[in-house]
mmCIF file of C-alpha atoms in Angstrom:
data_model
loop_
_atom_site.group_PDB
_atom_site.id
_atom_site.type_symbol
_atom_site.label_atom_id
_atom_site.label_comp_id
_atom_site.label_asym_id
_atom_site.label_seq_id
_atom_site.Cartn_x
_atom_site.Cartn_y
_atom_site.Cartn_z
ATOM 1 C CA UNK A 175 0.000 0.000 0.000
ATOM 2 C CA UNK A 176 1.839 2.956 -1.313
ATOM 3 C CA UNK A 177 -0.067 5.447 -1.171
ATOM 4 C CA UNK A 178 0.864 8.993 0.924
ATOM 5 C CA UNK A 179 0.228 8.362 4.787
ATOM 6 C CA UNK A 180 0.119 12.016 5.206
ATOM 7 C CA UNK A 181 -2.726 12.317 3.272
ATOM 8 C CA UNK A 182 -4.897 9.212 4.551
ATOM 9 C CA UNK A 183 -7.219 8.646 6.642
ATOM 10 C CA UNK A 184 -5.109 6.545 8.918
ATOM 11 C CA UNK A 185 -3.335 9.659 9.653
ATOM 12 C CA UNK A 186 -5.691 12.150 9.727
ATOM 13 C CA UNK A 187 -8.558 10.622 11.571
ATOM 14 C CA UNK A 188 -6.743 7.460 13.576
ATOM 15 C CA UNK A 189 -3.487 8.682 14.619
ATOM 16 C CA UNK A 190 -4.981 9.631 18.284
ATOM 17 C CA UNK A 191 -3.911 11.540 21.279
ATOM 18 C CA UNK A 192 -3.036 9.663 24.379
ATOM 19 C CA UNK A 193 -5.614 12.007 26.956
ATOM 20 C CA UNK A 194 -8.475 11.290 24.545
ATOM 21 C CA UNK A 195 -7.683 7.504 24.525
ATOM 22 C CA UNK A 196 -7.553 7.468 28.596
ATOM 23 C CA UNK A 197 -10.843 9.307 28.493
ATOM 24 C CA UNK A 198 -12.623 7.148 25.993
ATOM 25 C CA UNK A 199 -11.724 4.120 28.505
ATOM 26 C CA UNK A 200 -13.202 5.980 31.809
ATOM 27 C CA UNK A 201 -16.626 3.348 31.418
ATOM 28 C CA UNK A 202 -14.230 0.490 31.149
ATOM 29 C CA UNK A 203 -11.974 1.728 33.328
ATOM 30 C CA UNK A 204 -14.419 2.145 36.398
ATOM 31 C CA UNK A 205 -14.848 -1.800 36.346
ATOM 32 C CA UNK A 206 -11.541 -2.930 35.240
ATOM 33 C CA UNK A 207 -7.646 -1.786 36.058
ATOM 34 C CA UNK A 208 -5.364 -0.495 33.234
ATOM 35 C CA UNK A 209 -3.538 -3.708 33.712
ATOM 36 C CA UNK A 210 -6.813 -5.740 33.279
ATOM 37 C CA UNK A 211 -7.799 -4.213 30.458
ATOM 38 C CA UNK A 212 -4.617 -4.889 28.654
ATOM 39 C CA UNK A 213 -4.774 -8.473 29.598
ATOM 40 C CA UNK A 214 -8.117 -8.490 28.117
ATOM 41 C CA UNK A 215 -6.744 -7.012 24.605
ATOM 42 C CA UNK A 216 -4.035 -9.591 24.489
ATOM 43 C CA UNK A 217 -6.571 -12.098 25.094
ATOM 44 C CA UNK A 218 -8.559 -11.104 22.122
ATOM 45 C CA UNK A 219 -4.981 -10.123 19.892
ATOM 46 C CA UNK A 220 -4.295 -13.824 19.998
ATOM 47 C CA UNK A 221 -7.865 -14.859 19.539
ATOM 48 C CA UNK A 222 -7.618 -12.855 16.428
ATOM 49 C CA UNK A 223 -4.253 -13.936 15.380
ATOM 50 C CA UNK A 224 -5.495 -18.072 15.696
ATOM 51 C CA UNK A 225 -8.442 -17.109 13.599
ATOM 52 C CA UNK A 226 -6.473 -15.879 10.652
ATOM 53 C CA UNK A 227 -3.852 -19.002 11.091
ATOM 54 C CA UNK A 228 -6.524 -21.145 10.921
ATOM 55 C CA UNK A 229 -7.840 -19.526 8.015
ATOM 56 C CA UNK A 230 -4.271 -19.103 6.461
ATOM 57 C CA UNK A 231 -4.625 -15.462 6.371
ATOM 58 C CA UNK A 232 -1.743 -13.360 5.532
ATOM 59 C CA UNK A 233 0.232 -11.002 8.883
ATOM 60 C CA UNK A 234 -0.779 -7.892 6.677
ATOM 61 C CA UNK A 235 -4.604 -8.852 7.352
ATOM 62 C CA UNK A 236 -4.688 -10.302 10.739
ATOM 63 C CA UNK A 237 -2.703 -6.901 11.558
ATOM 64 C CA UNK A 238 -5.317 -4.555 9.891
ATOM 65 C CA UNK A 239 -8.152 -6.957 11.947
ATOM 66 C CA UNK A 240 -6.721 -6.298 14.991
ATOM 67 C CA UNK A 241 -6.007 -2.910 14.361
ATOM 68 C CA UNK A 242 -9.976 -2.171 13.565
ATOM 69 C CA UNK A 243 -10.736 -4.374 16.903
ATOM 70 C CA UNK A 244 -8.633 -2.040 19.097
ATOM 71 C CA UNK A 245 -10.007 1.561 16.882
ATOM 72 C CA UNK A 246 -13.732 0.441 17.684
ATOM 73 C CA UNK A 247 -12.794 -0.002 21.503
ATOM 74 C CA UNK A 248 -10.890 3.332 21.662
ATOM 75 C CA UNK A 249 -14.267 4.972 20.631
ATOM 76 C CA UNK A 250 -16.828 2.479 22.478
ATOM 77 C CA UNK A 251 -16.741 0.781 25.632
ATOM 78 C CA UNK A 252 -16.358 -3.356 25.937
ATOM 79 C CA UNK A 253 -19.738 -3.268 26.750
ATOM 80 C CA UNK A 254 -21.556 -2.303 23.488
ATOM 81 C CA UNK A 255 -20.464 -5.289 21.907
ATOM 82 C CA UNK A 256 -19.060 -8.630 22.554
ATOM 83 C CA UNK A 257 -15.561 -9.081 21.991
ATOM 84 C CA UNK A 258 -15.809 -12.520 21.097
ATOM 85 C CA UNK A 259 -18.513 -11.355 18.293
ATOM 86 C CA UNK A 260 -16.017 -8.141 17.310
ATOM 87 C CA UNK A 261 -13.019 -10.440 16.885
ATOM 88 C CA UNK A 262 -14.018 -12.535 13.937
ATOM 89 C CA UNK A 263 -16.001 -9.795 12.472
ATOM 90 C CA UNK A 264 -12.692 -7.868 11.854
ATOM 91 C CA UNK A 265 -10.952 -10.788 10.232
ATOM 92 C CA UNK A 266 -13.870 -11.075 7.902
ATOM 93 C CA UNK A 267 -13.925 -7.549 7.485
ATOM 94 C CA UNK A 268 -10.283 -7.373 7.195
ATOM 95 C CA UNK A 269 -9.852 -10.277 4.771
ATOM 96 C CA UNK A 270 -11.601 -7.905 2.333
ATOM 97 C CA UNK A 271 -10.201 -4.782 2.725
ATOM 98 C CA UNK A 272 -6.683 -6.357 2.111
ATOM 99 C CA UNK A 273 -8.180 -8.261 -0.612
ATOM 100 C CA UNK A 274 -7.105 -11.474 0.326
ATOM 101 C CA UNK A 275 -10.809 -12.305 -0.763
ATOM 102 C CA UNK A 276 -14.118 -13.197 1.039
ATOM 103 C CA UNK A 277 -14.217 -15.770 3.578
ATOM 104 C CA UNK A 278 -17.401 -18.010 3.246
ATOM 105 C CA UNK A 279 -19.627 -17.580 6.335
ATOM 106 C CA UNK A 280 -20.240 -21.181 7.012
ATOM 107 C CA UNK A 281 -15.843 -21.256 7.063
ATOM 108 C CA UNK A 282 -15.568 -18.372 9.195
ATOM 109 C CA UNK A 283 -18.131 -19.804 11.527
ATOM 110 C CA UNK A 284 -17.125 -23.327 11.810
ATOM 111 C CA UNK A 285 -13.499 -22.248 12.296
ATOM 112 C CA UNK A 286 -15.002 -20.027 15.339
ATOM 113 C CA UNK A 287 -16.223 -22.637 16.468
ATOM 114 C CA UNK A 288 -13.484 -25.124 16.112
ATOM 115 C CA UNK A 289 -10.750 -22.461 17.583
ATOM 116 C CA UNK A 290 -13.118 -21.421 20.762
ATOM 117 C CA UNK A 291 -13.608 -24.878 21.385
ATOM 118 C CA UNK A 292 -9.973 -26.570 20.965
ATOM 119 C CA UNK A 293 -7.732 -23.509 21.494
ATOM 120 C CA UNK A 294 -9.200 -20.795 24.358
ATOM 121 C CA UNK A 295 -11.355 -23.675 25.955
ATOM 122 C CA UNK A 296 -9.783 -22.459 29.328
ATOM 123 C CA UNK A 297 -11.702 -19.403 28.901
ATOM 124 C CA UNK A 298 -14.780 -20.317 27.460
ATOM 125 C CA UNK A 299 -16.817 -23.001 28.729
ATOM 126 C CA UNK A 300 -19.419 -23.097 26.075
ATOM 127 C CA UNK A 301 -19.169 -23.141 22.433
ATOM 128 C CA UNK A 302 -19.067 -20.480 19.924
ATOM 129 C CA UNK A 303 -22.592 -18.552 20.524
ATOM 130 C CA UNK A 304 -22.649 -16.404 17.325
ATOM 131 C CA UNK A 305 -23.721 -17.323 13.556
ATOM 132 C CA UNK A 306 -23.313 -15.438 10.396
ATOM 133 C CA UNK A 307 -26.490 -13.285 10.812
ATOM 134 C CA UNK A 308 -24.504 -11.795 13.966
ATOM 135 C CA UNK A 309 -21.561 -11.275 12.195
ATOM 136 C CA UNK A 310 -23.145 -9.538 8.776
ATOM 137 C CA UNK A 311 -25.418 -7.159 11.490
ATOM 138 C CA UNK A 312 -21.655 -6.544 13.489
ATOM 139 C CA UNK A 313 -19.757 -5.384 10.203
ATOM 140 C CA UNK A 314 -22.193 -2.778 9.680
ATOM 141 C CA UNK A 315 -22.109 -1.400 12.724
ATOM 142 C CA UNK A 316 -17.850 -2.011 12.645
ATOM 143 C CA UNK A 317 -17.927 -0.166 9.547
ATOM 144 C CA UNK A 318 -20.414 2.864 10.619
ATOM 145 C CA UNK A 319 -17.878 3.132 14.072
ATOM 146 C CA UNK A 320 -14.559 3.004 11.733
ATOM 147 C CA UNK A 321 -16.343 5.919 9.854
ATOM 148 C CA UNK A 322 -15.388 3.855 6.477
ATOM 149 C CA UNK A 323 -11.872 4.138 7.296
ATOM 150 C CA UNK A 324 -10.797 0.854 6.279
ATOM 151 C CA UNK A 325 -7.039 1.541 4.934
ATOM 152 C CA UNK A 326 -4.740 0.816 7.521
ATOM 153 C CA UNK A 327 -0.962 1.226 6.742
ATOM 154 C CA UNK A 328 1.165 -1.092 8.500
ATOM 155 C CA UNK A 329 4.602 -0.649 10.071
ATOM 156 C CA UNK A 330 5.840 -3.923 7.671
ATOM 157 C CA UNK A 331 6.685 -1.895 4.231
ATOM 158 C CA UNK A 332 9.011 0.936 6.470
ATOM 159 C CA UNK A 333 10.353 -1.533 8.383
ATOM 160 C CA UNK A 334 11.828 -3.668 5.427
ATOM 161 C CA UNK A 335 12.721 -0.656 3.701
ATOM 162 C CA UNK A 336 14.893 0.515 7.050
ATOM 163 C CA UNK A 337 16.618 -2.803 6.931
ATOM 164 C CA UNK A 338 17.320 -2.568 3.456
ATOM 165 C CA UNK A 339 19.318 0.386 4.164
ATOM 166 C CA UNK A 340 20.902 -1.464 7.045
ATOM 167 C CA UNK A 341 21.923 -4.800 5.213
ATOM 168 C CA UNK A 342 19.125 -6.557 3.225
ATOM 169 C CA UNK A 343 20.275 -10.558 3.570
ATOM 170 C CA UNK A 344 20.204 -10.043 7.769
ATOM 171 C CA UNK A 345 17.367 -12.547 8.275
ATOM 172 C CA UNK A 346 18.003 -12.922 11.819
ATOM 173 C CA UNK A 347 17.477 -9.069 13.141
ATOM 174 C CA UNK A 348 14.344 -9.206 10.073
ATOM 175 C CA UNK A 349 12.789 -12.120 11.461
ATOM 176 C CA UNK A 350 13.181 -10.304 14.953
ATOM 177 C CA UNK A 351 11.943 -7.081 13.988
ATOM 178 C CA UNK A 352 9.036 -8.606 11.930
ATOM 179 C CA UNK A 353 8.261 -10.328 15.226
ATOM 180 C CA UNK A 354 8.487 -7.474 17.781
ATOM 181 C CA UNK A 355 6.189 -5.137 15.049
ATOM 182 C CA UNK A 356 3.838 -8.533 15.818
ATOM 183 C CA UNK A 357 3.934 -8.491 19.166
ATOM 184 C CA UNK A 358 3.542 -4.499 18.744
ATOM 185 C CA UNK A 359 -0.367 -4.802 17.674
ATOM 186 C CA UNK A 360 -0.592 -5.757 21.688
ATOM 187 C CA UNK A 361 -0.327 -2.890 22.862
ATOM 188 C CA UNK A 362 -1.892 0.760 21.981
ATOM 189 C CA UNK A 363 1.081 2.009 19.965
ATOM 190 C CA UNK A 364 -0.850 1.365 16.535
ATOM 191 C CA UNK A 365 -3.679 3.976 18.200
ATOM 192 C CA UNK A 366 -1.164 6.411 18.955
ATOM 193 C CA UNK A 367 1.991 6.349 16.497
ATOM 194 C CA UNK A 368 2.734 6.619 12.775
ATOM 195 C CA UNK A 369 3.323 3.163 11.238
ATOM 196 C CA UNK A 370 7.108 4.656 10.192
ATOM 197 C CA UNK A 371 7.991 5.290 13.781
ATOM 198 C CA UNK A 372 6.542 1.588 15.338
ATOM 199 C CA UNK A 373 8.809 0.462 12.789
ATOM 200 C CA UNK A 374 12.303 1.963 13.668
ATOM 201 C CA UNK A 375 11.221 1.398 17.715
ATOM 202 C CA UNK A 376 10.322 -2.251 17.029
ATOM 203 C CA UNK A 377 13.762 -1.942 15.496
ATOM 204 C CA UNK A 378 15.851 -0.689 18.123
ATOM 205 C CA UNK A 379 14.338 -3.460 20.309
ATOM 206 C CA UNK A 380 15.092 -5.896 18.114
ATOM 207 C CA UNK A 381 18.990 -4.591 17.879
ATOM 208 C CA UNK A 382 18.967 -4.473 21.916
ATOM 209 C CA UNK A 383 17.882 -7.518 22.184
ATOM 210 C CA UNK A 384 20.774 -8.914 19.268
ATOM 211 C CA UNK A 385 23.612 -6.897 20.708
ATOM 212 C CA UNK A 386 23.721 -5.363 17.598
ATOM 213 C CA UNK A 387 25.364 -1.547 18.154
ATOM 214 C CA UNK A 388 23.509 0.892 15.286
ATOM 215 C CA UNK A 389 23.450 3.778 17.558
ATOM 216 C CA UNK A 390 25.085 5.861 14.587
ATOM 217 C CA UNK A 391 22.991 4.647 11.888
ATOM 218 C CA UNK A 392 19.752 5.395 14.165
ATOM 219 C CA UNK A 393 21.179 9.098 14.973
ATOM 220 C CA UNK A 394 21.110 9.502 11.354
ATOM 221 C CA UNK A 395 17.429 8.935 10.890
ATOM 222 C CA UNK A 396 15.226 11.971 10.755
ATOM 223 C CA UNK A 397 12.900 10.565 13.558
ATOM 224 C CA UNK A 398 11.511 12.143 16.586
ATOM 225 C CA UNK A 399 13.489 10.128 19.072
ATOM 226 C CA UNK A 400 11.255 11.235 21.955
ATOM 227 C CA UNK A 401 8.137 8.893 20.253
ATOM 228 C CA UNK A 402 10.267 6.206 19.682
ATOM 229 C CA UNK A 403 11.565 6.091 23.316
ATOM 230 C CA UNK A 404 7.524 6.043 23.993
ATOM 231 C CA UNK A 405 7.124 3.209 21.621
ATOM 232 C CA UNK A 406 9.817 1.528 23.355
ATOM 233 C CA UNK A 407 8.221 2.132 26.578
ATOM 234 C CA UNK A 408 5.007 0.606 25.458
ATOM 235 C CA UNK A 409 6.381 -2.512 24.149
ATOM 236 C CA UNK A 410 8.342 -3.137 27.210
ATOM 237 C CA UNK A 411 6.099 -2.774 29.186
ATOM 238 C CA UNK A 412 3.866 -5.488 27.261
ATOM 239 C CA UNK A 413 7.033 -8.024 27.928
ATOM 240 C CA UNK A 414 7.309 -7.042 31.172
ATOM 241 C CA UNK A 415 3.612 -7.864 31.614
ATOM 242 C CA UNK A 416 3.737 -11.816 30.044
ATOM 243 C CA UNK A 417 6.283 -12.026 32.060
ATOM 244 C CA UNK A 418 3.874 -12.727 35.079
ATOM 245 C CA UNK A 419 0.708 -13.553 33.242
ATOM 246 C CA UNK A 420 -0.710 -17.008 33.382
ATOM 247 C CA UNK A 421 -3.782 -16.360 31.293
ATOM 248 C CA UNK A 422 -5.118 -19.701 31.454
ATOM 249 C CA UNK A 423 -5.093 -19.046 35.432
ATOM 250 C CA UNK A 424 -6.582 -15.568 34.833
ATOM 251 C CA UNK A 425 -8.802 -14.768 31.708
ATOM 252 C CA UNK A 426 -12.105 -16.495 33.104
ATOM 253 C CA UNK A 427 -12.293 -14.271 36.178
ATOM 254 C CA UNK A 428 -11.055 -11.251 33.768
ATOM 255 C CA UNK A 429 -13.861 -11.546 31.180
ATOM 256 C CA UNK A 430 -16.561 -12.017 33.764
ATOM 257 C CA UNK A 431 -15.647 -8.931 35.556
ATOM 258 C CA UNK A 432 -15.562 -7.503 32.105
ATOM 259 C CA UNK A 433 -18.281 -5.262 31.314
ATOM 260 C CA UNK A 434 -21.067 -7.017 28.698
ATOM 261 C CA UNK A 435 -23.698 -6.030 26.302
ATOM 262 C CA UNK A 436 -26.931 -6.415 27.856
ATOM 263 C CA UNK A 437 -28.217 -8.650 25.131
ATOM 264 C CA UNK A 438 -26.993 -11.904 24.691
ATOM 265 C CA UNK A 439 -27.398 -13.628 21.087
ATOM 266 C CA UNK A 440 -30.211 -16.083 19.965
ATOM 267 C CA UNK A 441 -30.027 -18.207 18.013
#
């Protein structure tokens, strides 16, 4: 996707302030801790990311799906609609938008069903509640909340480009990089930061972590180093949290304190 980030939509409507983001959480905030809340948004990151393995979707649209999952909570509270409905309502939605192609509903249901069942069955007890009609009635109101702002540049394209300058054939610190941009979409810094900047912090990380010593090469960069320390800072922080997070142990008694539509789906 090539087109001028300046002039998108991405940047112009979704590239948010921090204070506004805080305030848009006070609802869900009253109910849950900031640390709760983030464990809850990993929870449904990876339920996102098994979805689009399953369905053998590519990283560039199970990164846009989880990138419209966390815009429509930054604007609406956990309780106007199910996360567990959102979730695969974004990969559809997603799969389209990146035109990997439409996912048949009966697919996209049955693998719901399938993952819920075999893969987050420590969290859910019962089986997949929604059906297509759900979903179809979702995306609409997905697409009204994204005001139709469905392009969604990723950091991916800067970040290869940044390593091309570095050395193109270093598959290691790529592979690293590519992974740390993953683990990224965890956290809020694809609310708050241009997709260029995620990039060179995921990148930094990735050379910490490798011993690798670019401080010269990263002085030469017209970036604002303040944001990337931030970035840095937010990605941290999401290692520092696995780090002492046994979801299995914790996600039931997270997503029943979790604030809930008042309607539950029938069938």
């Amino acid at each position: 996707m090539a087109g001028n980030f300046w002039q998108s939509s991405h940047y112009q409507q979704w590239v948010l302030d921090k204070q506004d983001l805080i305030r848009e959480r006070q609802y869900d905030l009253a109910v849950l801790t900031d640390e709760e809340y983030q464990k809850i948004f990993i929870f449904f990151s990876s339920i996102i990311q098994t979805l689009g393995e399953q369905l053998k979707l590519r990283m560039q649209v199970i990164a846009t799906a989880t990138v419209y999952f966390k815009r429509f909570y930054a604007r609406n509270s956990l309780k106007c609609v199910d996360p567990l409905l959102l979730a695969p309502t974004c990969v559809f939605l997603a799969s389209k938008v990146e035109e990997f192609g439409v996912i048949s509903n009966s697919r996209l249901i049955s693998t719901c069903q399938t993952v819920v069942k075999n893969k987050f069955s420590y969290a859910y007890t019962q089986e997949f509640p929604y059906r297509t009609n759900h979903i179809l009635e979702c995306e609409f109101y997905l697409l009204e909340n994204l005001d139709c702002c469905l392009i969604v540049y990723q950091p991916y394209r800067p970040l290869l480009q940044l390593l091309g300058d570095i050395g193109p054939d270093d598959q290691s610190l790529l592979a690293l990089a590519w992974k740390v941009v993953n683990d990224s979409l965890r956290t809020d810094v694809c609310l708050l930061y241009p997709p260029f900047q995620i990039a060179v912090g995921c990148l930094v990380i990735a050379c910490v972590i490798q011993q690798r010593d670019l401080k010269l090469w990263f002085a030469e960069l017209n970036v604002d180093s303040e944001k990337i320390l931030e970035i840095i800072r937010y990605v941290h922080s999401l290692y520092e949290l696995w780090k002492n997070h046994d979801e299995k142990k914790d996600i039931q008694a997270l997503l029943a304190k979790m604030p809930k539509p008042k309607t539950q789906p029938t069938r």
